[in-house]
Amino acid sequence: MKERAASAVVFNIATKKFLVVKRADTKDEHPGQWEFPGGYVEENEEPIEAAARELKEETGIVSEPIRTGEKGVYEKLEVNPFLFAVDNEEVELSREHTEFKWIEKKDLEKLDTVIGVEQEMEALDIQ
């Protein structure tokens, strides 16, 4: 069975930008790469619950998803993407990440991202 994860693609309604976070250099996998907040789905937890939990743990943002995307499989990990909307840029990073940025979708290609970031946006029908 594949490990399941959930990602939280956060869209700022006011600025029309997306939140990306940079993985700490101490991480075993993909240190220093940019990603959307997210993490593993725990036992007896639905992916949508995991996305909201991870979003709060990693950024301090409390929100409910407004859209669900088709899951994708990257490096033996099943990722379930969810779109969250916020109206401010307040972020309180956990130790898992060292930086955050609010970017336009076109800026993603300029960043060193983990595998699947662009596909997650496509799965959420973000043009």
JSON list of C-alpha atoms in Angstrom, two decimals:
[
{"chain": "A", "resi": 1, "resn": "MET", "atom": "CA", "xyz": [0.00, 0.00, 0.00]},
{"chain": "A", "resi": 2, "resn": "LYS", "atom": "CA", "xyz": [1.28, 3.45, -0.91]},
{"chain": "A", "resi": 3, "resn": "GLU", "atom": "CA", "xyz": [1.79, 6.03, 1.80]},
{"chain": "A", "resi": 4, "resn": "ARG", "atom": "CA", "xyz": [-0.85, 8.73, 1.63]},
{"chain": "A", "resi": 5, "resn": "ALA", "atom": "CA", "xyz": [-0.21, 12.44, 1.96]},
{"chain": "A", "resi": 6, "resn": "ALA", "atom": "CA", "xyz": [-2.24, 15.60, 1.66]},
{"chain": "A", "resi": 7, "resn": "SER", "atom": "CA", "xyz": [-1.15, 18.99, 0.42]},
{"chain": "A", "resi": 8, "resn": "ALA", "atom": "CA", "xyz": [-2.67, 22.39, 1.10]},
{"chain": "A", "resi": 9, "resn": "VAL", "atom": "CA", "xyz": [-2.47, 24.79, -1.83]},
{"chain": "A", "resi": 10, "resn": "VAL", "atom": "CA", "xyz": [-3.21, 28.15, -0.22]},
{"chain": "A", "resi": 11, "resn": "PHE", "atom": "CA", "xyz": [-4.56, 30.97, -2.39]},
{"chain": "A", "resi": 12, "resn": "ASN", "atom": "CA", "xyz": [-4.67, 34.54, -1.13]},
{"chain": "A", "resi": 13, "resn": "ILE", "atom": "CA", "xyz": [-7.87, 36.08, -2.46]},
{"chain": "A", "resi": 14, "resn": "ALA", "atom": "CA", "xyz": [-6.65, 39.64, -1.87]},
{"chain": "A", "resi": 15, "resn": "THR", "atom": "CA", "xyz": [-3.27, 39.37, -3.62]},
{"chain": "A", "resi": 16, "resn": "LYS", "atom": "CA", "xyz": [-4.08, 36.50, -6.04]},
{"chain": "A", "resi": 17, "resn": "LYS", "atom": "CA", "xyz": [-0.93, 34.67, -4.88]},
{"chain": "A", "resi": 18, "resn": "PHE", "atom": "CA", "xyz": [-0.11, 31.18, -3.62]},
{"chain": "A", "resi": 19, "resn": "LEU", "atom": "CA", "xyz": [1.82, 30.17, -0.52]},
{"chain": "A", "resi": 20, "resn": "VAL", "atom": "CA", "xyz": [4.95, 28.04, -0.86]},
{"chain": "A", "resi": 21, "resn": "VAL", "atom": "CA", "xyz": [7.21, 26.95, 1.99]},
{"chain": "A", "resi": 22, "resn": "LYS", "atom": "CA", "xyz": [10.89, 25.93, 1.91]},
{"chain": "A", "resi": 23, "resn": "ARG", "atom": "CA", "xyz": [11.81, 22.62, 3.53]},
{"chain": "A", "resi": 24, "resn": "ALA", "atom": "CA", "xyz": [14.41, 22.89, 6.28]},
{"chain": "A", "resi": 25, "resn": "ASP", "atom": "CA", "xyz": [17.95, 21.77, 5.39]},
{"chain": "A", "resi": 26, "resn": "THR", "atom": "CA", "xyz": [17.68, 19.23, 8.23]},
{"chain": "A", "resi": 27, "resn": "LYS", "atom": "CA", "xyz": [14.93, 17.28, 6.43]},
{"chain": "A", "resi": 28, "resn": "ASP", "atom": "CA", "xyz": [15.94, 13.79, 5.26]},
{"chain": "A", "resi": 29, "resn": "GLU", "atom": "CA", "xyz": [14.00, 14.08, 2.01]},
{"chain": "A", "resi": 30, "resn": "HIS", "atom": "CA", "xyz": [14.18, 17.07, -0.34]},
{"chain": "A", "resi": 31, "resn": "PRO", "atom": "CA", "xyz": [15.99, 19.49, 2.01]},
{"chain": "A", "resi": 32, "resn": "GLY", "atom": "CA", "xyz": [15.88, 23.10, 0.87]},
{"chain": "A", "resi": 33, "resn": "GLN", "atom": "CA", "xyz": [13.22, 22.53, -1.76]},
{"chain": "A", "resi": 34, "resn": "TRP", "atom": "CA", "xyz": [9.97, 24.47, -2.02]},
{"chain": "A", "resi": 35, "resn": "GLU", "atom": "CA", "xyz": [6.57, 22.84, -1.59]},
{"chain": "A", "resi": 36, "resn": "PHE", "atom": "CA", "xyz": [3.01, 23.43, -0.51]},
{"chain": "A", "resi": 37, "resn": "PRO", "atom": "CA", "xyz": [2.25, 22.82, 3.18]},
{"chain": "A", "resi": 38, "resn": "GLY", "atom": "CA", "xyz": [1.22, 19.23, 3.79]},
{"chain": "A", "resi": 39, "resn": "GLY", "atom": "CA", "xyz": [2.19, 15.86, 5.13]},
{"chain": "A", "resi": 40, "resn": "TYR", "atom": "CA", "xyz": [1.22, 12.28, 5.78]},
{"chain": "A", "resi": 41, "resn": "VAL", "atom": "CA", "xyz": [-2.35, 11.18, 6.33]},
{"chain": "A", "resi": 42, "resn": "GLU", "atom": "CA", "xyz": [-2.51, 9.54, 9.75]},
{"chain": "A", "resi": 43, "resn": "GLU", "atom": "CA", "xyz": [-4.33, 6.32, 10.56]},
{"chain": "A", "resi": 44, "resn": "ASN", "atom": "CA", "xyz": [-8.11, 6.85, 10.85]},
{"chain": "A", "resi": 45, "resn": "GLU", "atom": "CA", "xyz": [-7.80, 10.27, 9.21]},
{"chain": "A", "resi": 46, "resn": "GLU", "atom": "CA", "xyz": [-9.22, 11.43, 5.91]},
{"chain": "A", "resi": 47, "resn": "PRO", "atom": "CA", "xyz": [-6.90, 13.28, 3.49]},
{"chain": "A", "resi": 48, "resn": "ILE", "atom": "CA", "xyz": [-9.03, 16.43, 3.74]},
{"chain": "A", "resi": 49, "resn": "GLU", "atom": "CA", "xyz": [-8.56, 16.41, 7.53]},
{"chain": "A", "resi": 50, "resn": "ALA", "atom": "CA", "xyz": [-4.83, 15.83, 7.14]},
{"chain": "A", "resi": 51, "resn": "ALA", "atom": "CA", "xyz": [-4.51, 18.80, 4.78]},
{"chain": "A", "resi": 52, "resn": "ALA", "atom": "CA", "xyz": [-6.21, 21.17, 7.24]},
{"chain": "A", "resi": 53, "resn": "ARG", "atom": "CA", "xyz": [-4.19, 19.77, 10.19]},
{"chain": "A", "resi": 54, "resn": "GLU", "atom": "CA", "xyz": [-0.86, 20.02, 8.39]},
{"chain": "A", "resi": 55, "resn": "LEU", "atom": "CA", "xyz": [-1.68, 23.53, 7.18]},
{"chain": "A", "resi": 56, "resn": "LYS", "atom": "CA", "xyz": [-2.31, 24.66, 10.75]},
{"chain": "A", "resi": 57, "resn": "GLU", "atom": "CA", "xyz": [0.75, 22.85, 12.15]},
{"chain": "A", "resi": 58, "resn": "GLU", "atom": "CA", "xyz": [3.15, 24.14, 9.49]},
{"chain": "A", "resi": 59, "resn": "THR", "atom": "CA", "xyz": [1.87, 27.69, 8.94]},
{"chain": "A", "resi": 60, "resn": "GLY", "atom": "CA", "xyz": [-0.57, 28.59, 11.71]},
{"chain": "A", "resi": 61, "resn": "ILE", "atom": "CA", "xyz": [-3.29, 29.06, 9.08]},
{"chain": "A", "resi": 62, "resn": "VAL", "atom": "CA", "xyz": [-6.74, 27.77, 10.01]},
{"chain": "A", "resi": 63, "resn": "SER", "atom": "CA", "xyz": [-8.97, 27.31, 6.99]},
{"chain": "A", "resi": 64, "resn": "GLU", "atom": "CA", "xyz": [-11.32, 24.87, 5.31]},
{"chain": "A", "resi": 65, "resn": "PRO", "atom": "CA", "xyz": [-10.63, 23.60, 1.79]},
{"chain": "A", "resi": 66, "resn": "ILE", "atom": "CA", "xyz": [-12.75, 25.04, -1.00]},
{"chain": "A", "resi": 67, "resn": "ARG", "atom": "CA", "xyz": [-11.74, 22.52, -3.68]},
{"chain": "A", "resi": 68, "resn": "THR", "atom": "CA", "xyz": [-10.46, 18.96, -3.89]},
{"chain": "A", "resi": 69, "resn": "GLY", "atom": "CA", "xyz": [-8.12, 17.82, -6.64]},
{"chain": "A", "resi": 70, "resn": "GLU", "atom": "CA", "xyz": [-7.46, 14.42, -8.17]},
{"chain": "A", "resi": 71, "resn": "LYS", "atom": "CA", "xyz": [-4.80, 12.54, -6.27]},
{"chain": "A", "resi": 72, "resn": "GLY", "atom": "CA", "xyz": [-1.45, 11.91, -7.91]},
{"chain": "A", "resi": 73, "resn": "VAL", "atom": "CA", "xyz": [1.39, 9.50, -7.23]},
{"chain": "A", "resi": 74, "resn": "TYR", "atom": "CA", "xyz": [4.93, 10.85, -6.91]},
{"chain": "A", "resi": 75, "resn": "GLU", "atom": "CA", "xyz": [7.89, 8.74, -5.74]},
{"chain": "A", "resi": 76, "resn": "LYS", "atom": "CA", "xyz": [5.57, 6.03, -4.31]},
{"chain": "A", "resi": 77, "resn": "LEU", "atom": "CA", "xyz": [3.60, 8.66, -2.38]},
{"chain": "A", "resi": 78, "resn": "GLU", "atom": "CA", "xyz": [-0.10, 9.22, -3.06]},
{"chain": "A", "resi": 79, "resn": "VAL", "atom": "CA", "xyz": [-0.73, 12.96, -2.74]},
{"chain": "A", "resi": 80, "resn": "ASN", "atom": "CA", "xyz": [-4.24, 14.38, -2.28]},
{"chain": "A", "resi": 81, "resn": "PRO", "atom": "CA", "xyz": [-4.27, 18.12, -3.07]},
{"chain": "A", "resi": 82, "resn": "PHE", "atom": "CA", "xyz": [-6.76, 20.59, -1.58]},
{"chain": "A", "resi": 83, "resn": "LEU", "atom": "CA", "xyz": [-7.24, 24.29, -2.31]},
{"chain": "A", "resi": 84, "resn": "PHE", "atom": "CA", "xyz": [-7.61, 26.67, 0.64]},
{"chain": "A", "resi": 85, "resn": "ALA", "atom": "CA", "xyz": [-8.48, 30.38, 0.39]},
{"chain": "A", "resi": 86, "resn": "VAL", "atom": "CA", "xyz": [-7.27, 33.06, 2.79]},
{"chain": "A", "resi": 87, "resn": "ASP", "atom": "CA", "xyz": [-7.54, 36.84, 2.84]},
{"chain": "A", "resi": 88, "resn": "ASN", "atom": "CA", "xyz": [-4.27, 37.77, 4.57]},
{"chain": "A", "resi": 89, "resn": "GLU", "atom": "CA", "xyz": [-0.59, 36.86, 4.41]},
{"chain": "A", "resi": 90, "resn": "GLU", "atom": "CA", "xyz": [-0.03, 35.96, 8.07]},
{"chain": "A", "resi": 91, "resn": "VAL", "atom": "CA", "xyz": [2.14, 32.84, 8.37]},
{"chain": "A", "resi": 92, "resn": "GLU", "atom": "CA", "xyz": [3.80, 31.31, 11.44]},
{"chain": "A", "resi": 93, "resn": "LEU", "atom": "CA", "xyz": [6.26, 28.70, 10.19]},
{"chain": "A", "resi": 94, "resn": "SER", "atom": "CA", "xyz": [7.03, 25.53, 12.12]},
{"chain": "A", "resi": 95, "resn": "ARG", "atom": "CA", "xyz": [10.56, 24.13, 12.36]},
{"chain": "A", "resi": 96, "resn": "GLU", "atom": "CA", "xyz": [9.86, 21.97, 9.30]},
{"chain": "A", "resi": 97, "resn": "HIS", "atom": "CA", "xyz": [10.34, 24.99, 7.03]},
{"chain": "A", "resi": 98, "resn": "THR", "atom": "CA", "xyz": [12.78, 27.90, 6.96]},
{"chain": "A", "resi": 99, "resn": "GLU", "atom": "CA", "xyz": [11.05, 30.35, 4.60]},
{"chain": "A", "resi": 100, "resn": "PHE", "atom": "CA", "xyz": [7.76, 31.11, 2.95]},
{"chain": "A", "resi": 101, "resn": "LYS", "atom": "CA", "xyz": [6.77, 33.14, -0.10]},
{"chain": "A", "resi": 102, "resn": "TRP", "atom": "CA", "xyz": [3.55, 34.31, -1.69]},
{"chain": "A", "resi": 103, "resn": "ILE", "atom": "CA", "xyz": [4.00, 33.82, -5.42]},
{"chain": "A", "resi": 104, "resn": "GLU", "atom": "CA", "xyz": [2.10, 33.89, -8.68]},
{"chain": "A", "resi": 105, "resn": "LYS", "atom": "CA", "xyz": [1.65, 30.54, -10.41]},
{"chain": "A", "resi": 106, "resn": "LYS", "atom": "CA", "xyz": [4.12, 31.50, -13.15]},
{"chain": "A", "resi": 107, "resn": "ASP", "atom": "CA", "xyz": [6.83, 32.00, -10.49]},
{"chain": "A", "resi": 108, "resn": "LEU", "atom": "CA", "xyz": [6.76, 28.30, -9.55]},
{"chain": "A", "resi": 109, "resn": "GLU", "atom": "CA", "xyz": [9.07, 27.38, -12.43]},
{"chain": "A", "resi": 110, "resn": "LYS", "atom": "CA", "xyz": [11.77, 29.67, -10.99]},
{"chain": "A", "resi": 111, "resn": "LEU", "atom": "CA", "xyz": [11.89, 27.74, -7.71]},
{"chain": "A", "resi": 112, "resn": "ASP", "atom": "CA", "xyz": [13.55, 24.43, -6.87]},
{"chain": "A", "resi": 113, "resn": "THR", "atom": "CA", "xyz": [10.38, 22.54, -5.94]},
{"chain": "A", "resi": 114, "resn": "VAL", "atom": "CA", "xyz": [9.62, 19.01, -4.83]},
{"chain": "A", "resi": 115, "resn": "ILE", "atom": "CA", "xyz": [8.21, 16.69, -7.49]},
{"chain": "A", "resi": 116, "resn": "GLY", "atom": "CA", "xyz": [4.51, 17.10, -8.15]},
{"chain": "A", "resi": 117, "resn": "VAL", "atom": "CA", "xyz": [3.93, 20.76, -7.28]},
{"chain": "A", "resi": 118, "resn": "GLU", "atom": "CA", "xyz": [2.83, 21.73, -10.80]},
{"chain": "A", "resi": 119, "resn": "GLN", "atom": "CA", "xyz": [0.68, 18.59, -11.08]},
{"chain": "A", "resi": 120, "resn": "GLU", "atom": "CA", "xyz": [-1.07, 19.44, -7.80]},
{"chain": "A", "resi": 121, "resn": "MET", "atom": "CA", "xyz": [-2.05, 22.84, -9.21]},
{"chain": "A", "resi": 122, "resn": "GLU", "atom": "CA", "xyz": [-3.27, 21.19, -12.42]},
{"chain": "A", "resi": 123, "resn": "ALA", "atom": "CA", "xyz": [-5.28, 18.66, -10.39]},
{"chain": "A", "resi": 124, "resn": "LEU", "atom": "CA", "xyz": [-6.98, 21.58, -8.65]},
{"chain": "A", "resi": 125, "resn": "ASP", "atom": "CA", "xyz": [-7.75, 23.16, -12.04]},
{"chain": "A", "resi": 126, "resn": "ILE", "atom": "CA", "xyz": [-5.60, 26.22, -11.32]},
{"chain": "A", "resi": 127, "resn": "GLN", "atom": "CA", "xyz": [-4.79, 27.91, -14.62]}
]
